[in-house]
Short mmCIF file of C-alpha atoms in Angstrom, two decimals:
data_model
loop_
_atom_site.label_atom_id
_atom_site.label_comp_id
_atom_site.label_asym_id
_atom_site.label_seq_id
_atom_site.Cartn_x
_atom_site.Cartn_y
_atom_site.Cartn_z
CA MET A 23 -126.27 -146.65 10.21
CA THR A 24 -125.53 -149.70 8.08
CA PHE A 25 -121.91 -149.91 6.96
CA PRO A 26 -121.56 -152.82 4.52
CA ASP A 27 -117.76 -152.78 4.47
CA GLU A 28 -117.28 -152.97 8.23
CA PRO A 29 -115.97 -156.59 8.02
CA ASN A 30 -113.21 -155.41 5.68
CA LEU A 31 -112.35 -152.56 8.06
CA ARG A 32 -112.11 -155.04 10.93
CA SER A 33 -109.76 -157.21 8.88
CA VAL A 34 -107.42 -154.25 8.44
CA ALA A 35 -107.56 -153.54 12.19
CA ALA A 36 -106.69 -157.17 12.93
CA ALA A 37 -103.65 -156.95 10.66
CA LEU A 38 -102.52 -153.69 12.28
CA TRP A 39 -102.72 -155.08 15.80
CA ASP A 40 -101.80 -158.72 15.24
CA GLY A 41 -99.55 -158.96 18.30
CA THR A 42 -96.21 -158.53 16.52
CA PRO A 43 -94.02 -155.44 17.04
CA LEU A 44 -94.58 -154.04 13.55
CA GLY A 45 -97.99 -155.49 12.73
CA ARG A 46 -98.88 -156.95 9.36
CA ALA A 47 -100.44 -153.98 7.60
CA SER A 48 -98.92 -151.41 5.28
CA VAL A 49 -100.45 -148.40 3.59
CA MET A 50 -99.89 -146.81 0.19
CA VAL A 51 -100.78 -143.11 0.11
CA GLY A 52 -101.82 -141.27 -3.04
CA ALA A 53 -102.17 -137.65 -4.08
CA GLY A 54 -105.66 -137.23 -2.62
CA PHE A 55 -104.32 -137.48 0.92
CA SER A 56 -102.10 -134.41 0.45
CA ARG A 57 -105.26 -132.26 0.24
CA ASN A 58 -105.41 -132.57 4.02
CA ALA A 59 -102.28 -130.41 4.44
CA ILE A 60 -102.48 -127.08 6.27
CA PRO A 61 -101.29 -123.82 4.63
CA VAL A 62 -98.52 -122.03 6.50
CA SER A 63 -100.09 -118.60 6.05
CA ALA A 64 -103.48 -117.01 5.41
CA SER A 65 -102.42 -115.94 1.93
CA VAL A 66 -101.67 -119.55 1.01
CA ALA A 67 -105.06 -120.62 2.36
CA SER A 68 -106.76 -118.92 -0.57
CA THR A 69 -104.72 -120.79 -3.16
CA LYS A 70 -105.71 -124.01 -4.89
CA PRO A 71 -105.32 -127.24 -2.92
CA PHE A 72 -102.79 -129.89 -3.78
CA PRO A 73 -103.44 -131.15 -7.32
CA GLY A 74 -104.41 -134.66 -8.29
CA TRP A 75 -103.47 -136.38 -11.53
CA GLY A 76 -106.22 -134.58 -13.39
CA GLU A 77 -105.02 -131.12 -12.40
CA LEU A 78 -101.38 -131.93 -13.18
CA THR A 79 -102.10 -133.25 -16.64
CA GLU A 80 -104.48 -130.36 -17.31
CA SER A 81 -101.64 -127.91 -16.56
CA MET A 82 -99.44 -129.70 -19.07
CA ALA A 83 -102.16 -129.92 -21.71
CA ARG A 84 -102.94 -126.20 -21.49
CA GLU A 85 -99.31 -125.41 -22.24
CA LEU A 86 -99.10 -127.98 -25.02
CA TYR A 87 -102.20 -126.59 -26.74
CA ALA A 88 -102.13 -122.92 -25.77
CA SER A 89 -102.89 -121.49 -29.20
CA PRO A 90 -106.53 -120.42 -29.84
CA ASP A 91 -106.64 -122.53 -32.99
CA GLU A 92 -105.72 -125.60 -30.94
CA SER A 93 -108.84 -125.47 -28.74
CA LEU A 94 -110.25 -128.70 -30.18
CA LEU A 95 -106.94 -130.46 -29.61
CA LEU A 96 -106.94 -129.15 -26.04
CA GLN A 97 -110.41 -130.52 -25.35
CA LYS A 98 -109.39 -133.87 -26.79
CA ALA A 99 -106.26 -133.91 -24.62
CA LEU A 100 -108.22 -133.02 -21.48
CA HIS A 101 -110.68 -135.81 -22.22
CA SER A 102 -107.89 -138.35 -22.74
CA ALA A 103 -106.20 -137.24 -19.51
CA SER A 104 -108.96 -138.97 -17.56
CA SER A 105 -107.51 -142.33 -18.62
CA THR A 106 -104.25 -143.83 -17.40
CA SER A 107 -102.65 -144.03 -20.83
CA GLY A 108 -103.84 -140.52 -21.74
CA ALA A 109 -102.44 -138.91 -18.59
CA LEU A 110 -99.05 -140.54 -18.97
CA ARG A 111 -98.91 -139.75 -22.68
CA ILE A 112 -99.52 -136.04 -22.04
CA ALA A 113 -96.63 -136.02 -19.56
CA ASP A 114 -94.46 -137.74 -22.18
CA GLU A 115 -95.44 -135.15 -24.80
CA TYR A 116 -94.67 -132.32 -22.40
CA GLN A 117 -91.21 -133.71 -21.68
CA ALA A 118 -90.51 -134.24 -25.40
CA TRP A 119 -91.50 -130.65 -26.21
CA LYS A 120 -90.25 -128.73 -23.18
CA GLY A 121 -87.53 -130.99 -21.81
CA ARG A 122 -87.22 -132.81 -18.50
CA GLY A 123 -86.08 -129.71 -16.64
CA LYS A 124 -89.24 -127.81 -17.59
CA LEU A 125 -91.39 -130.78 -16.59
CA ASP A 126 -89.73 -130.89 -13.17
CA MET A 127 -90.29 -127.13 -12.80
CA LEU A 128 -93.98 -127.51 -13.65
CA LEU A 129 -94.36 -130.18 -10.97
CA ARG A 130 -92.62 -128.02 -8.37
CA LYS A 131 -94.85 -125.06 -9.25
CA ALA A 132 -98.07 -127.09 -9.31
CA ILE A 133 -97.37 -128.94 -6.04
CA PRO A 134 -96.82 -126.24 -3.36
CA ASP A 135 -94.95 -128.45 -0.91
CA GLU A 136 -93.11 -125.73 1.01
CA GLU A 137 -96.26 -123.65 1.46
CA PHE A 138 -97.99 -126.36 3.50
CA VAL A 139 -97.36 -128.39 6.63
CA PRO A 140 -98.76 -131.80 7.55
CA GLY A 141 -102.34 -131.63 8.76
CA PRO A 142 -103.98 -133.50 11.66
CA LEU A 143 -104.83 -136.41 9.38
CA HIS A 144 -101.18 -136.87 8.49
CA ASN A 145 -100.40 -137.10 12.20
CA LEU A 146 -103.29 -139.49 12.80
CA LEU A 147 -102.00 -141.74 10.02
CA PHE A 148 -98.74 -142.23 11.91
CA LYS A 149 -100.56 -143.06 15.14
CA LEU A 150 -101.39 -146.41 13.53
CA PRO A 151 -98.72 -149.13 13.66
CA TRP A 152 -98.07 -149.51 9.94
CA SER A 153 -95.26 -151.83 8.95
CA ASP A 154 -94.44 -149.50 6.04
CA VAL A 155 -95.93 -146.31 4.62
CA LEU A 156 -95.51 -146.27 0.84
CA THR A 157 -96.31 -143.26 -1.28
CA THR A 158 -96.30 -142.19 -4.91
CA ASN A 159 -96.40 -138.51 -3.87
CA PHE A 160 -93.52 -136.15 -4.58
CA ASP A 161 -94.24 -133.84 -1.64
CA THR A 162 -92.56 -134.19 1.76
CA LEU A 163 -95.67 -134.08 3.94
CA LEU A 164 -95.55 -137.73 5.03
CA ALA A 165 -91.85 -137.61 5.88
CA ARG A 166 -92.38 -134.47 7.94
CA ALA A 167 -95.36 -136.00 9.74
CA ALA A 168 -93.37 -139.16 10.48
CA ALA A 169 -90.59 -137.05 12.02
CA GLU A 170 -93.14 -135.59 14.46
CA GLU A 171 -94.21 -139.03 15.71
CA ILE A 172 -92.58 -139.68 19.09
CA ASP A 173 -93.74 -143.27 19.70
CA ARG A 174 -92.19 -144.80 16.55
CA GLN A 175 -89.12 -143.88 14.54
CA TYR A 176 -89.53 -144.10 10.77
CA SER A 177 -86.72 -144.46 8.25
CA VAL A 178 -87.29 -142.41 5.11
CA VAL A 179 -86.45 -144.11 1.81
CA ARG A 180 -86.27 -141.53 -0.97
CA SER A 181 -84.54 -143.70 -3.56
CA GLN A 182 -83.37 -147.27 -3.92
CA ALA A 183 -79.93 -146.22 -2.66
CA ASP A 184 -81.54 -145.67 0.77
CA VAL A 185 -83.06 -149.16 0.99
CA PRO A 186 -80.02 -151.15 2.29
CA GLY A 187 -79.65 -149.00 5.41
CA SER A 188 -83.35 -148.63 6.14
CA ILE A 189 -85.13 -150.22 9.08
CA LYS A 190 -88.87 -150.81 9.40
CA PRO A 191 -91.11 -148.97 9.85
CA ARG A 192 -90.32 -146.84 6.81
CA VAL A 193 -91.72 -144.05 4.70
CA VAL A 194 -90.94 -145.15 1.15
CA LYS A 195 -91.02 -142.58 -1.67
CA LEU A 196 -91.65 -144.75 -4.73
CA HIS A 197 -91.72 -142.02 -7.37
CA GLY A 198 -89.04 -139.60 -6.23
CA SER A 199 -89.17 -136.81 -3.70
CA PHE A 200 -88.92 -133.05 -3.54
CA PRO A 201 -86.67 -131.21 -3.59
CA ASP A 202 -84.23 -133.17 -5.75
CA THR A 203 -84.59 -136.97 -5.56
CA LYS A 204 -85.19 -137.58 -9.25
CA PRO A 205 -86.50 -138.62 -11.65
CA PHE A 206 -90.05 -137.82 -10.61
CA ILE A 207 -91.96 -140.77 -12.05
CA ILE A 208 -94.75 -139.28 -14.12
CA THR A 209 -94.32 -139.99 -17.84
CA GLU A 210 -95.33 -143.02 -19.85
CA ASP A 211 -91.65 -143.88 -20.31
CA ASP A 212 -90.97 -143.51 -16.58
CA PHE A 213 -93.63 -146.09 -15.80
CA ARG A 214 -92.60 -148.39 -18.64
CA THR A 215 -88.97 -148.58 -17.48
CA TYR A 216 -89.58 -148.45 -13.72
CA ASP A 217 -88.95 -152.16 -13.14
CA GLN A 218 -85.58 -151.93 -14.90
CA THR A 219 -84.42 -148.61 -13.43
CA ASN A 220 -85.64 -149.24 -9.86
CA PRO A 221 -85.25 -153.00 -9.22
CA VAL A 222 -84.51 -152.53 -5.50
CA MET A 223 -87.71 -150.51 -5.01
CA VAL A 224 -89.68 -153.09 -6.96
CA ASN A 225 -88.33 -155.82 -4.71
CA LEU A 226 -89.23 -153.81 -1.60
CA VAL A 227 -92.81 -153.29 -2.76
CA GLN A 228 -93.18 -156.90 -3.81
CA GLN A 229 -92.00 -158.07 -0.39
CA CYS A 230 -94.36 -155.61 1.28
CA PHE A 231 -97.37 -156.92 -0.60
CA VAL A 232 -96.34 -160.53 0.03
CA GLU A 233 -96.01 -160.03 3.79
CA ASN A 234 -98.73 -157.52 4.61
CA THR A 235 -102.33 -156.57 4.22
CA CYS A 236 -102.14 -153.32 2.24
CA CYS A 237 -104.49 -150.32 2.31
CA LEU A 238 -104.58 -147.74 -0.46
CA ILE A 239 -105.65 -144.26 0.67
CA GLY A 240 -105.86 -141.07 -1.37
CA PHE A 241 -106.45 -142.87 -4.64
CA SER A 242 -109.51 -143.04 -6.84
CA GLY A 243 -110.42 -146.26 -8.61
CA ASP A 244 -109.14 -144.86 -11.91
CA ASP A 245 -106.02 -143.10 -10.59
CA PRO A 246 -103.05 -144.00 -12.84
CA ASN A 247 -100.86 -144.85 -9.85
CA PHE A 248 -103.59 -147.01 -8.32
CA LEU A 249 -104.08 -148.91 -11.57
CA ARG A 250 -100.35 -149.28 -12.09
CA TRP A 251 -99.53 -150.68 -8.66
CA THR A 252 -102.55 -152.92 -8.15
CA GLY A 253 -102.09 -154.27 -11.67
CA TRP A 254 -98.42 -154.86 -10.96
CA VAL A 255 -99.20 -156.78 -7.76
CA ARG A 256 -101.85 -158.82 -9.54
CA ASP A 257 -99.54 -159.70 -12.45
CA ILE A 258 -96.47 -160.50 -10.35
CA LEU A 259 -98.02 -162.30 -7.39
CA GLY A 260 -101.41 -163.51 -8.54
CA PRO A 261 -104.31 -164.28 -6.20
CA THR A 262 -102.60 -167.31 -4.64
CA HIS A 263 -99.77 -165.32 -3.05
CA MET A 264 -101.44 -161.95 -2.52
CA GLU A 265 -102.34 -160.68 0.90
CA PRO A 266 -105.58 -158.66 0.90
CA VAL A 267 -105.44 -155.25 -0.78
CA TYR A 268 -108.03 -152.68 0.28
CA LEU A 269 -109.03 -149.43 -1.44
CA VAL A 270 -110.24 -147.07 1.30
CA GLY A 271 -112.11 -143.79 0.99
CA LEU A 272 -115.33 -142.05 0.00
CA LEU A 273 -115.58 -144.16 -3.13
CA ASN A 274 -119.30 -143.81 -3.94
CA GLN A 275 -119.05 -147.09 -5.79
CA THR A 276 -121.55 -148.57 -8.17
CA PRO A 277 -122.07 -152.35 -8.05
CA ALA A 278 -120.28 -152.63 -11.39
CA ARG A 279 -117.21 -150.71 -10.17
CA ARG A 280 -117.05 -152.81 -7.00
CA ALA A 281 -117.30 -156.00 -9.03
CA LEU A 282 -114.48 -154.84 -11.30
CA LEU A 283 -112.21 -154.13 -8.33
CA GLU A 284 -113.00 -157.51 -6.78
CA ARG A 285 -112.12 -159.16 -10.07
CA ARG A 286 -108.77 -157.39 -9.76
CA TYR A 287 -108.43 -158.76 -6.19
CA VAL A 288 -108.96 -155.35 -4.60
CA ARG A 289 -111.49 -155.19 -1.78
CA SER A 290 -113.36 -151.99 -1.05
CA ILE A 291 -113.86 -150.06 2.17
CA ASP A 292 -116.31 -147.46 0.89
CA LEU A 293 -116.94 -144.91 3.62
CA ALA A 294 -119.50 -142.98 1.56
CA PRO A 295 -122.54 -144.46 3.40
CA LEU A 296 -121.23 -142.98 6.66
CA PHE A 297 -121.02 -139.48 5.15
CA PRO A 298 -124.16 -138.76 3.09
CA VAL A 299 -123.66 -135.97 0.57
CA ASP A 300 -126.79 -134.12 1.69
CA LYS A 301 -125.37 -133.77 5.21
CA TRP A 302 -121.93 -132.64 4.03
CA PRO A 303 -122.36 -129.82 1.53
CA ASN A 304 -118.65 -129.00 1.75
CA ALA A 305 -116.91 -131.71 -0.30
CA GLU A 306 -113.42 -131.06 1.11
CA MET A 307 -114.67 -131.30 4.70
CA ARG A 308 -116.59 -134.48 3.87
CA HIS A 309 -113.47 -136.12 2.49
CA SER A 310 -111.35 -134.97 5.44
CA TYR A 311 -113.72 -136.44 7.99
CA GLY A 312 -113.95 -139.61 5.91
CA ALA A 313 -110.17 -139.92 5.83
CA ALA A 314 -110.03 -139.44 9.59
CA ILE A 315 -111.65 -142.82 10.20
CA ASN A 316 -109.67 -144.72 7.57
#
């Protein structure tokens, strides 16, 4: 079967195995990858999977506009949540109304970290010689999977206070970490002030993108975190100093979407042609098998 993005995939492989001890490839993992976790019990297996940005902001919006006479406002909020600015604004509204403690509680309730363990794909991810594994996820799945890897020892960076003593390879929690490494970066204000409140983390990420080819897995092309970080790299480094950045997954891209990403200096590895929808009626299984060959 024809796979148009195979040259890009080979470029990532060359960076991973470039002959140096740590390689020259890093990976940034988004919320979509957490859906590959395994429930610890049969009762958990029947619950909803890990939420993405859409599900998190929907939970907030339904509390913000819970009254029957606010149904139109709810629909408007749910529609706006599909955009970066809309999703972050809803989180900001929730914090303003309920308080930061309630927002943190909502995140802990919506993201069932302790009810799941790392799945086979988490373990496969750490079989690859990444220089660093960056993540915007609050859950602890990646850190737990890294601890199970016997061939490489990963430092876990949960906040910028951990950076000075860390040694590559690392698992870097960019947006906080359960249970209590706060703040969890989720509101419009959190993103706006991130460069000022987390300068050490910003420097770490900047250095990572300067030195390495970077893959982004578990993100959609319109994920707020994806847009934030790729935009940040583009603005800070520019095309002259950027190493290649690849968005990897079952992207099902249109030519226009691909062109837009290329304009933003993001190259695509769209695995969708390898996994036709008509042969994979189960969407979750299709995405899991697609992630397995990332």
